[in-house]
Every structure is written in C-alpha cells, then in structure tokens.
XYZ file of C-alpha atoms in Angstrom:
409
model
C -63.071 -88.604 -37.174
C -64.110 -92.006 -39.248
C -65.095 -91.429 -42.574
C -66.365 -93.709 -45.401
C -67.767 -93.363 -48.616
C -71.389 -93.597 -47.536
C -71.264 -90.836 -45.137
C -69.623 -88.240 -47.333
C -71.903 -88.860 -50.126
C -75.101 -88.387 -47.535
C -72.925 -85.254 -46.714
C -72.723 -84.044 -50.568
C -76.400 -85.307 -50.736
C -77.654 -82.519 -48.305
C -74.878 -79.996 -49.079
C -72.869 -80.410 -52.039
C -70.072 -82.149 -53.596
C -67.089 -80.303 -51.646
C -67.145 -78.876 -47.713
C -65.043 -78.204 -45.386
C -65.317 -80.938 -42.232
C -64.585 -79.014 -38.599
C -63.393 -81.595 -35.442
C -63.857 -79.000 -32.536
C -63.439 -81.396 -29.991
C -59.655 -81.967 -31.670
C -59.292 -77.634 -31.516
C -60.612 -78.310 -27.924
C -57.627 -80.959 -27.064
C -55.328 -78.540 -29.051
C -55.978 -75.464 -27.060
C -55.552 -77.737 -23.452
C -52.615 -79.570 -24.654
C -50.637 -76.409 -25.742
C -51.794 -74.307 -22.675
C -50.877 -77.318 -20.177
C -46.988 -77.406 -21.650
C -46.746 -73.747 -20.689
C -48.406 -73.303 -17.459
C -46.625 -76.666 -15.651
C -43.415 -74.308 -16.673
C -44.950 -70.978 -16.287
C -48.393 -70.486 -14.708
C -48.927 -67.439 -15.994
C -49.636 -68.507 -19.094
C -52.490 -67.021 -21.849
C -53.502 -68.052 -25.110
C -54.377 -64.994 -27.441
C -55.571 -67.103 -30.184
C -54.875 -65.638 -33.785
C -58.452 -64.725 -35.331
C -56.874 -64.333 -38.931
C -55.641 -68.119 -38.997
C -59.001 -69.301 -38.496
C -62.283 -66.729 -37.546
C -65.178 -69.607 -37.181
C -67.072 -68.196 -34.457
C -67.736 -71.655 -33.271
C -63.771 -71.743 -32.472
C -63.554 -68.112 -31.034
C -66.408 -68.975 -28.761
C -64.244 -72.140 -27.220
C -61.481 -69.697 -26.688
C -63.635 -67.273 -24.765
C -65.254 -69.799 -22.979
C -61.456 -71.286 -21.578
C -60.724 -67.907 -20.606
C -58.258 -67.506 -23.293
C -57.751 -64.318 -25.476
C -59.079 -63.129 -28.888
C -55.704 -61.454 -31.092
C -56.859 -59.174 -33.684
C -55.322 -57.493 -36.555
C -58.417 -55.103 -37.595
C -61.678 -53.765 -36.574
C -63.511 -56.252 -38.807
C -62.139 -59.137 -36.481
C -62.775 -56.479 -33.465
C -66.223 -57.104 -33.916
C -66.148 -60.372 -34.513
C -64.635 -61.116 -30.396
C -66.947 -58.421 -29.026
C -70.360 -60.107 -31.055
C -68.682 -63.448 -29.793
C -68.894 -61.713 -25.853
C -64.946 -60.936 -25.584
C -64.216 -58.627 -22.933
C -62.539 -55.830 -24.544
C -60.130 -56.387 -21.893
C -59.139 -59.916 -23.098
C -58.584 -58.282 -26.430
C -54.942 -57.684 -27.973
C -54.845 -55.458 -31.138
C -52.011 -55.959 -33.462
C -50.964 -55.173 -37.368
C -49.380 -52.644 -38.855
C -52.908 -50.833 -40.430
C -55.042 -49.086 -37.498
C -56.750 -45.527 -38.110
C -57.207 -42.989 -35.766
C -60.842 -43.768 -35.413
C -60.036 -46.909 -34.959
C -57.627 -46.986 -32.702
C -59.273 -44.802 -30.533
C -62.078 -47.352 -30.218
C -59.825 -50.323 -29.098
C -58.363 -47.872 -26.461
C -60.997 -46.365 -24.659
C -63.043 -49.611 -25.198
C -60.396 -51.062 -22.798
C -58.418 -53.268 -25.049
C -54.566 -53.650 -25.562
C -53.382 -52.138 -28.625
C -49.412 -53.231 -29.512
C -47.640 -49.997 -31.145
C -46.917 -50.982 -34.480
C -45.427 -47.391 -35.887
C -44.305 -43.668 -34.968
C -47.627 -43.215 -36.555
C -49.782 -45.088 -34.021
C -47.871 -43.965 -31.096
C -48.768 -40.413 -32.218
C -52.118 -41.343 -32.773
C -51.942 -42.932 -29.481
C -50.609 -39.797 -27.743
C -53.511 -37.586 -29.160
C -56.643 -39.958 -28.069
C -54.439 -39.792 -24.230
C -54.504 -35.956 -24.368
C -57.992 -35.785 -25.595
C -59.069 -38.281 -23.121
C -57.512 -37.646 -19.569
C -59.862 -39.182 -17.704
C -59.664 -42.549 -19.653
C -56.646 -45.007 -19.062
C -55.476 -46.726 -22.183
C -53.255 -49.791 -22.398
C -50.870 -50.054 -24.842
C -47.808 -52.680 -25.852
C -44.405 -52.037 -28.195
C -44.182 -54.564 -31.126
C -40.280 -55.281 -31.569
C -38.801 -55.661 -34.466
C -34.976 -57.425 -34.367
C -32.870 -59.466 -36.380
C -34.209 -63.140 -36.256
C -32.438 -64.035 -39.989
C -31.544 -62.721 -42.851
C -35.354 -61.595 -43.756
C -36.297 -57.657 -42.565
C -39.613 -57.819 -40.799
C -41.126 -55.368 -41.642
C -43.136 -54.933 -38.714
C -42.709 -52.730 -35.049
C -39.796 -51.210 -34.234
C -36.327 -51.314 -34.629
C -35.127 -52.258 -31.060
C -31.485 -51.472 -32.321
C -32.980 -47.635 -33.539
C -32.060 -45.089 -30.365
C -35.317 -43.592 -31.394
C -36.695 -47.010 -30.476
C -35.375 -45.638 -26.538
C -36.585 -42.210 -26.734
C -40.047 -43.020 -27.860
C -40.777 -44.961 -25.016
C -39.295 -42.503 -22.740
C -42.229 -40.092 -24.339
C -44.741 -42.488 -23.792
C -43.428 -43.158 -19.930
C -44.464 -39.247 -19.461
C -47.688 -39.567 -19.829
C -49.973 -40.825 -16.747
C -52.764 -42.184 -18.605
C -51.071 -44.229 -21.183
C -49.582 -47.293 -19.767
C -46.932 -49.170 -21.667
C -47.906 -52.595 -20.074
C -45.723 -55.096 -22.163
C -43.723 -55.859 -25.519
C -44.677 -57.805 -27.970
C -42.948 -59.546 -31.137
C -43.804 -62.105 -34.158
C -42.482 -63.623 -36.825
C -42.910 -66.219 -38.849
C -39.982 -68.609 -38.271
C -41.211 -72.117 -36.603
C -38.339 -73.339 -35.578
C -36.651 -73.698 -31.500
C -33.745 -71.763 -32.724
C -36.134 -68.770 -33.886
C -37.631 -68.534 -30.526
C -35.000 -69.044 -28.374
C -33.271 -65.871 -30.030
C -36.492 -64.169 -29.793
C -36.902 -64.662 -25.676
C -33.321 -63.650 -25.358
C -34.010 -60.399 -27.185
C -37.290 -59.920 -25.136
C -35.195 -60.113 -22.021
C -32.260 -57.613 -23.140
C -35.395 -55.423 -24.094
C -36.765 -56.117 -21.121
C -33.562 -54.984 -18.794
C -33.726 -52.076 -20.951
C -36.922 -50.457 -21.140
C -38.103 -51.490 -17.670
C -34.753 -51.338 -15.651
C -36.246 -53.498 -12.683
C -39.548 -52.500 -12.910
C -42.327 -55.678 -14.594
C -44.812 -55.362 -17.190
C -47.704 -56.783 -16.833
C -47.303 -59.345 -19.754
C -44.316 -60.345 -22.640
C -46.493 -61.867 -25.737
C -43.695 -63.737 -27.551
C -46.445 -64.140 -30.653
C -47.517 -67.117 -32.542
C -46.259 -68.583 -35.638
C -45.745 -72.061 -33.592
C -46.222 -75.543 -35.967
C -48.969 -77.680 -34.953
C -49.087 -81.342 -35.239
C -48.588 -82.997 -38.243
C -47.607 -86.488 -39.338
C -44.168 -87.670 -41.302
C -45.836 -87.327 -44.913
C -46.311 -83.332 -44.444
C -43.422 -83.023 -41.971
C -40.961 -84.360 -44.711
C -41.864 -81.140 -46.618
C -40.637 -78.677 -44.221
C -37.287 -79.571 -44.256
C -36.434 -78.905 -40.881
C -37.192 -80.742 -37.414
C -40.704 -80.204 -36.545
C -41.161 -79.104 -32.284
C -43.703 -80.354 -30.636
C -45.850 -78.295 -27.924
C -43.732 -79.368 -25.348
C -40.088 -78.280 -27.274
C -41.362 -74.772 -27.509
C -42.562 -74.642 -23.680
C -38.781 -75.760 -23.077
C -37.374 -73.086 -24.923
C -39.601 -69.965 -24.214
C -41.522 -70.981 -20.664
C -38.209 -72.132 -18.953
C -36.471 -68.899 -19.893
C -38.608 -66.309 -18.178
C -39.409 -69.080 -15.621
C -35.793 -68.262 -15.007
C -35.835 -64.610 -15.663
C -37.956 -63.903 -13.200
C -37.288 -66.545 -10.809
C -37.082 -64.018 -7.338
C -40.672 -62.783 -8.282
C -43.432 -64.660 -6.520
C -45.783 -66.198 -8.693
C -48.650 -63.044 -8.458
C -46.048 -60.591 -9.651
C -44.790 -62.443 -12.611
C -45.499 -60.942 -15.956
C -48.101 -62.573 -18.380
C -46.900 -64.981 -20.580
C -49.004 -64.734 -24.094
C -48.968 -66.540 -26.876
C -50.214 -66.124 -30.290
C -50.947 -69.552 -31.547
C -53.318 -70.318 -34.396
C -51.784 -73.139 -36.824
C -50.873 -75.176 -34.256
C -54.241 -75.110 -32.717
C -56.384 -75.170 -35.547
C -54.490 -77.027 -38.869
C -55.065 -80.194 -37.942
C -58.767 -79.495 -37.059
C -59.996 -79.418 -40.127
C -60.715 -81.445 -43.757
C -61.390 -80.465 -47.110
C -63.829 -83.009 -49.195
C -64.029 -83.106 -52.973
C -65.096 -85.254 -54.833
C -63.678 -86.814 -58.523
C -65.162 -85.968 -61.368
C -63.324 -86.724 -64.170
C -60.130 -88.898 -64.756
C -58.233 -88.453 -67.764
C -54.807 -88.973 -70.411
C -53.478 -85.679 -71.227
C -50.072 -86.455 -73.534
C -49.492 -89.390 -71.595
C -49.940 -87.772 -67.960
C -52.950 -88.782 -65.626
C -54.825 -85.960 -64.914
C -58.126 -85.985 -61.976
C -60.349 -83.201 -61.953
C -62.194 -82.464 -58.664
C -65.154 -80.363 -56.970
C -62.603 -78.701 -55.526
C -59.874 -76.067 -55.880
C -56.716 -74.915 -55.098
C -58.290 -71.524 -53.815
C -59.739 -73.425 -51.045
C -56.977 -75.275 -49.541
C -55.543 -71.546 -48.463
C -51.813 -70.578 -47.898
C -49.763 -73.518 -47.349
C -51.944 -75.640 -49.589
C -50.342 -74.075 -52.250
C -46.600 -74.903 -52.432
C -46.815 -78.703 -51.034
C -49.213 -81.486 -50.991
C -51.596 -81.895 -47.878
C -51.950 -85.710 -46.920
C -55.092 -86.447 -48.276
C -57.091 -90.127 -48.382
C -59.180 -91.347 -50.625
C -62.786 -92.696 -50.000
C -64.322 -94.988 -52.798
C -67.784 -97.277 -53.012
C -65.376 -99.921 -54.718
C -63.753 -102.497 -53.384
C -61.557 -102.771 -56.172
C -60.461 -99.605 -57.497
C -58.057 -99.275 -60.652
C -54.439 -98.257 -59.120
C -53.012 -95.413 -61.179
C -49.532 -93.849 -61.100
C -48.360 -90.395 -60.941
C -51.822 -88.371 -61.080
C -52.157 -85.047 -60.584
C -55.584 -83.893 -58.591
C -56.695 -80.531 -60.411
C -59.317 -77.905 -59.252
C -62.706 -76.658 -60.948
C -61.892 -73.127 -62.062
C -60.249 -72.657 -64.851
C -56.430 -71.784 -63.922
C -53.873 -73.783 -65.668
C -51.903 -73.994 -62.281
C -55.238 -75.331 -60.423
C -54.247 -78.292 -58.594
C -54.769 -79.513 -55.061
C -52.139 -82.556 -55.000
C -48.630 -83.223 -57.588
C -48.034 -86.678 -58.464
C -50.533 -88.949 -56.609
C -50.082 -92.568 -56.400
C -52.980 -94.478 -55.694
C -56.275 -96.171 -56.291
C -58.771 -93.770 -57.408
C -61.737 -93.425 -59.888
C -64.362 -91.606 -61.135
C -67.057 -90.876 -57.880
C -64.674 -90.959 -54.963
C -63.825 -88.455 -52.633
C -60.551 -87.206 -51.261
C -60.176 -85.506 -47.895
C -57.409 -83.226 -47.864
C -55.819 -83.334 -44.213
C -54.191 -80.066 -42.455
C -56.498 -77.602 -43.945
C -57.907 -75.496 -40.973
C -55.008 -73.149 -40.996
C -55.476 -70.154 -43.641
C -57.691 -71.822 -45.805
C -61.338 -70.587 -46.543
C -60.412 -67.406 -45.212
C -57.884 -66.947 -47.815
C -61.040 -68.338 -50.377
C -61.683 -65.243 -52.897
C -65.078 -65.482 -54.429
C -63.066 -66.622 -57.593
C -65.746 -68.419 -60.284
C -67.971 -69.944 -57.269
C -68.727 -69.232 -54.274
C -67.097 -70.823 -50.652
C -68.228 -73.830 -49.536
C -70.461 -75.093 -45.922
C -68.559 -75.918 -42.666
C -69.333 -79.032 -41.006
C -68.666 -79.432 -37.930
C -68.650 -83.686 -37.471
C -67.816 -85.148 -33.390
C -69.487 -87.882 -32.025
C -71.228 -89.338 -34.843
C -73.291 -86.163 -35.372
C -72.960 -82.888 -37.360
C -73.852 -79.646 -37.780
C -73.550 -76.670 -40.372
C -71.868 -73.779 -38.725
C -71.020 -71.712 -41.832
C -73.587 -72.368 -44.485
C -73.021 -72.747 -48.544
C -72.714 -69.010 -49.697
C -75.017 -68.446 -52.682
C -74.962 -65.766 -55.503
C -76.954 -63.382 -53.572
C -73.595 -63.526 -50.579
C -71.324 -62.802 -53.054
C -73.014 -59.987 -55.508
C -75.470 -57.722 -52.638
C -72.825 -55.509 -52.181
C -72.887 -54.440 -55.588
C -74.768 -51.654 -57.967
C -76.480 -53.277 -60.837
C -78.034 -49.922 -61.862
C-alpha cells in the first residue's frame, strides 16, 4: 500500500480527517500463508477465524469463501456468519456467556458449541432430552496450567469432576462430544508446545483410542510485525512457520498410524496474526505546541481508536507531509481529540512533522475499532485501498448511529 500526502488528503476530502485504511488482499496472503505452514505438516488443517479480533464483513466473507471457519463468542457475532452465508456447520461457538435460548439455537442450528461451564453442559443436557430426534455437537474447553496466570476459562482438566462429566455426557446418544478445545493468550512456542502436550494427555484420557473428530488448539498466535514493534514485546517473536513446527508436527506424530481420512481436525483460532498488519489508522495534525518545555501534537485522532494493544506501546507509524522540508522536532508526544489527559496515540516521537500532515499508525487491524466506544464522536469510515482503487466498506457513523437507540421522551 503506497501512500503520499496527496492521496490521503483526497481521502479526508471525501471522508474526513481520520479513517481507518483496510489491505484485504494482505488479510488474503495472511490467511494462505498461515494455512499453507499447517497443512504441508498436517493436511487436516482449518482456520476458525476469530470474529471478535476483527468482524468487517468484507473479511468474514474471504474466510467463508476459502472454506475456512467463522469462531464466535456470542449470538450477536452468530448472526453476523449466518447473514455473511456461514454454514452453521462451519460455525464454532465459544466464551464463557451463552443462555439457554441461546445455546439451544447454535445446537439444533447444527453448529459446534465448546462447553465452557457445569452450567452449559447442563443446559446442554436439557436441549438433548428435549430434543431426541436432533443430534447436537458439542466440544470441552480445557482449562490447565500454562503459567502462573489462572484462566479463568473451561475446565479444570486436573478436577476428577472434569472425568466424570464427560462420562455423563458419553451416555447420551444424541450429544456428541466431537473434540477439545483450549485458548489462551500466551504467544510464545513455549506456550503452545505445553498446550499440545496437554491436549494429547487429555486426549489418551478422555478418548482411550477412540478419535475426535477435531483438537482446536485456539488462537492467540502473533502476526507479522517488523523490529520497531517487535522490540516491545520482549520476547522472540514466531513466525507462521515456528508455530506449525511446534503444534502441526506434534499430532502429525500423534497420530502417525491413522491414515490421512481418519485424522482428527486440526483448528486454529487465529485473528491477530491474520488481520494486525492489514490495517492503518490516518490522522491528521492539527496543532503543534510547547507545553512547559515538552512538544506536544494534537491529532484527528484518538487513543480510543487504536484498540487494545494500541494502548500500552507505540504502533510504528509514518508520517506523510506536502513539505519537502519539514521542521525536525525531538521528543513529541502525538495526543488524541477527546479530552482525556492520558489521550495519546504515540510517547516520545522523533521526527519531522508539522502542522497539516498525516500519520498512519501501522498494526492497527487487530482489536481496534471494535474496541471504539462512542466516546465524544462517533467511529470513523473503513477504506478498503488495493490496486490503486478504494472503496468504503464501513461508512462514517453519524449522530443518528449512535443516539436511535435511545428515549428522548
């Protein structure tokens, strides 16, 4: 994606002064570059990409169309796959919140629902007895030590209730306990190759022999980012191909006497490292002043929309001017438009920039506007820029978006 000056300031010319910019084409080399790793390892391979990392329809529509799967985490993204033309089927329900009613739509509509809770699994139990002509599909999220953090998610694998309540489940013939699932949110090799060893001892112990029809080891996977933003991790960042080492080669090995039609489903949960690097946030500078002797830069922008990890370390970001020679300024922090003290999108910039230009803040497509509250303003337009065209595939919300759900009088 080339950008200049010119362009973006057509851009804020027909929509505004900050917008997100969407690459699709890089999502599309994402999702076949992850996927290949895997399946040259393991063939049986599937993507359930994570809606809640990124929901733009225009990405959950490439994901159907690949064949891959839609992960959910509530009824609200559900909908979203179905309206998109997901086959319930292709559908994996997670999260720890699911109601009765709920839950007994994702179930007889055909989907996978992964057990979260004694709660669900009762739930789950009722809509089977209710419904004995209907086969439901259901998975076990486990829960195990992966550090010193307690997830507090599934269930406790090390619990001997853990045992007995999938003996319960095994009793009855129309609910089918077709896989286990786990996630956390640990990136690093070590992480997962303590997860797929867990998966296996779980997997000699529930299922003695007998093979699921899939083992989702999750998401939570980095994505690809360069040294500047790597630096900030502290730790070594994998590429696609180090995680397909760790996790594919394992059950490749696991279930090495099975032919190729009988092995389990691999599934992954990636969203970050399909999406983060897919996207841009534009804002433009507004203001450039000397607070008590530090340089301050107000933008268009704010700290609300560069999302979760935009919050804790700077995003690369470039700057875009209509000067050739721009003043160089030291040690500037970039602040947002609202008015929070702690409002700023980048610490202790170095670099030419004035009064008119715009920065693009890299890395941005990963919980970003979906984390946007409708805090002062409203969210910006999505862009979606390949090829030397563009088009707007989420639109600027107005005041109307923002206030029709509420009672004036």
């Amino acid at each position: 994606m080339e950008l200049n000056w010119d362009f973006l300031n057509k851009l804020t010319e027909d929509f505004g002064d900050s917008y997100y910019l969407l690459d699709s084409n890089k999502f599309i080399k994402n999702y076949d570059e992850f996927l290949a790793e895997f399946q040259k390892i393991y063939p049986n391979t599937v993507i359930a990409y994570s809606y809640k990392t990124n929901y733009l329809p225009q990405l959950c529509s490439i994901v159907n169309e690949k064949g891959g799967y839609a992960e959910v985490v509530s009824k609200m993204e559900y909908d979203l796959a179905i309206k998109i033309g997901v086959s319930p089927s292709n559908i994996i329900v997670n999260g720890p919140l699911k109601t009765k009613e709920h839950l007994e739509h994702f179930l007889l509509n055909g989907s996978t629902v992964n057990v979260d809770s004694c709660r669900e699994l009762e739930l789950c139990k009722e809509i089977a007895k209710s419904n004995p002509d209907k086969i439901l599909s259901v998975g076990l999220r486990c829960n195990f030590e992966i550090n010193s953090t307690v997830s507090r998610f599934g269930f406790d694998v090390r619990d001997e209730e853990f045992i007995e309540k999938f003996k319960e489940l095994k009793k009855i013939d129309n609910l089918i306990i077709k896989g286990i699932h786990c996630h956390f949110p640990d990136r690093n090799l070590e992480s997962y190759s303590k997860r797929v060893d867990i998966l296996i001892s779980i997997l000699d112990l529930l299922f003695k022999g007998d093979i699921p029809e899939f083992v989702d080891i999750g998401g939570g996977y980095f994505g690809k980012i360069d040294d500047f933003l790597a630096k900030q991790f502290n730790c070594n960042v994998p590429s696609y191909s180090d995680y397909a080492d760790i996790i594919a080669s394992r059950f490749k090995e696991y279930f090495k006497n099975l032919p190729e039609n009988k092995k389990p489903k691999l599934i992954l949960e990636p969203g970050t490292a399909l999406v983060a690097d897919t996207m841009k946030f534009i804002a433009k500078v507004i203001e450039i002043k000397n607070i008590q002797g530090k340089n301050i830069a107000m933008t268009t922008g704010s700290k609300f929309n560069m999302g979760l990890f935009g919050l804790n370390i700077n995003l690369p970001i470039n700057v875009y001017s209509e000067f050739k020679n721009e003043e160089y300024i030291k040690d500037i922090d970039i602040s947002g438009y609202t008015c929070i003290e702690a409002d700023y999108l980048f610490k202790n910039y170095s670099g030419v920039l004035n009064i008119g230009d715009y920065i693009a803040f890299d890395n941005i497509g990963s919980y970003s506007f979906v984390f946007k509250p409708p805090f002062i303003c409203p969210n910006v337009p999505i862009i979606d820029y390949n090829d030397g065209n563009f088009k707007v595939v989420k639109r600027r919300e107005t005041f109307e978006d923002i206030f029709k759900t509420y009672m004036f009088k």
